[in-house]
């Protein structure tokens, strides 16, 4: 896959591309990454890429001409690329979008700065606007790295594909189980005994139960939409009965109960 990033801060991409999985993906030829400096396509001695907003207000807006010139140049060398604009107004990025993007031969990712880009540029040149969530960044570059990170790890060969089960883990909508490594006791805290037992079936069962419990505790929203396995239904049922028994054992005499227990009528 070819990925071209349009930015006024091309240096920001280098550390990301020169390290870790990204570096390996590029070295292996699975990914070709290129940063294009929008400023190189700006006019005049000062190479201005931004201007004051029509209608007034604070902040600056990215001028459409340098963006359009840069993108036309890139599209000529990368025909058929999917062109995305990183923008707080975009569709919120998720694993399904990462999978969709990973199916394209080439991506062009435009990074805005300042208050945003001239609307006519996005209307005319961009296939889709993408946000990475409801928080405020100073520009699209870090968001573009998030998207690239999620997309590149899905490409064939990049993770060696021993991780391909993990690739469904968000289609499968469970959080991961807890992980432990040596030492067997750390600052008085032991590793759950079953993980040291060497009993692979019991270990798998423990992990499936732990994943379900953590998902229920931290992200119950994921379970509302999910198809539960028979094993998960049994586990939730057992926890449900146990919680009911704990509540019943209070007999309406907890600290929040009304005087007399509130059971009288
Ligand atoms: C007046 C409101 N503006 C500043 C608070 C809006 C605004 C403009 C430009 C807010 C952020 C930005 C820069 N952000 C991005 O370019 C961006 C972004 C983000 O801020 N959050 C989540 N995803 C993304 S993708 C691009």
Short mmCIF file of C-alpha atoms and ligand atoms in Angstrom, two decimals, residues 58 85-90 110-116 130-144, ligand 1:
data_model
loop_
_atom_site.label_atom_id
_atom_site.label_comp_id
_atom_site.label_asym_id
_atom_site.label_seq_id
_atom_site.Cartn_x
_atom_site.Cartn_y
_atom_site.Cartn_z
CA UNK A 58 -10.24 34.38 15.11
CA UNK A 85 -9.05 14.73 5.15
CA UNK A 86 -8.29 14.52 8.86
CA UNK A 87 -10.88 16.80 10.45
CA UNK A 88 -12.78 17.18 13.74
CA UNK A 89 -15.95 17.25 11.59
CA UNK A 90 -15.17 13.83 10.09
CA UNK A 110 -4.55 15.52 4.05
CA UNK A 111 -3.72 17.09 7.42
CA UNK A 112 -5.30 20.41 8.32
CA UNK A 113 -3.85 22.98 10.71
CA UNK A 114 -5.21 26.23 12.14
CA UNK A 115 -9.03 26.40 12.20
CA UNK A 116 -9.32 24.09 9.20
CA UNK A 130 -12.12 11.36 9.29
CA UNK A 131 -11.97 12.29 12.99
CA UNK A 132 -10.26 10.13 15.63
CA UNK A 133 -12.60 11.14 18.46
CA UNK A 134 -14.25 13.90 20.42
CA UNK A 135 -11.26 15.83 21.70
CA UNK A 136 -9.36 18.82 20.33
CA UNK A 137 -5.98 18.41 18.63
CA UNK A 138 -3.84 21.19 17.14
CA UNK A 139 -3.80 19.59 13.69
CA UNK A 140 -4.40 16.46 11.66
CA UNK A 141 -0.85 14.98 11.71
CA UNK A 142 -1.15 12.96 14.92
CA UNK A 143 -4.60 11.79 13.84
CA UNK A 144 -3.13 10.69 10.48
C1 LIG B 1 -13.17 26.99 17.16
C2 LIG B 1 -13.04 25.51 17.32
N1 LIG B 1 -11.79 25.08 16.76
C3 LIG B 1 -10.73 24.98 17.76
C4 LIG B 1 -11.14 24.52 19.12
C5 LIG B 1 -12.05 23.87 16.00
C6 LIG B 1 -10.85 23.07 15.66
C7 LIG B 1 -10.13 23.31 14.51
C8 LIG B 1 -9.02 22.54 14.19
C9 LIG B 1 -10.47 22.03 16.48
C10 LIG B 1 -9.35 21.25 16.16
C11 LIG B 1 -8.63 21.52 15.01
C12 LIG B 1 -7.48 20.67 14.68
N2 LIG B 1 -7.86 19.25 14.70
C13 LIG B 1 -7.69 18.42 13.67
O1 LIG B 1 -7.15 18.80 12.67
C14 LIG B 1 -8.17 17.07 13.78
C15 LIG B 1 -8.80 16.35 14.86
C16 LIG B 1 -9.16 16.74 16.19
O2 LIG B 1 -8.94 17.86 16.65
N3 LIG B 1 -9.78 15.81 16.97
C17 LIG B 1 -10.04 14.55 16.56
N4 LIG B 1 -9.75 14.14 15.34
C18 LIG B 1 -9.12 15.04 14.50
S1 LIG B 1 -8.68 14.71 12.94
C19 LIG B 1 -8.07 16.23 12.69
#
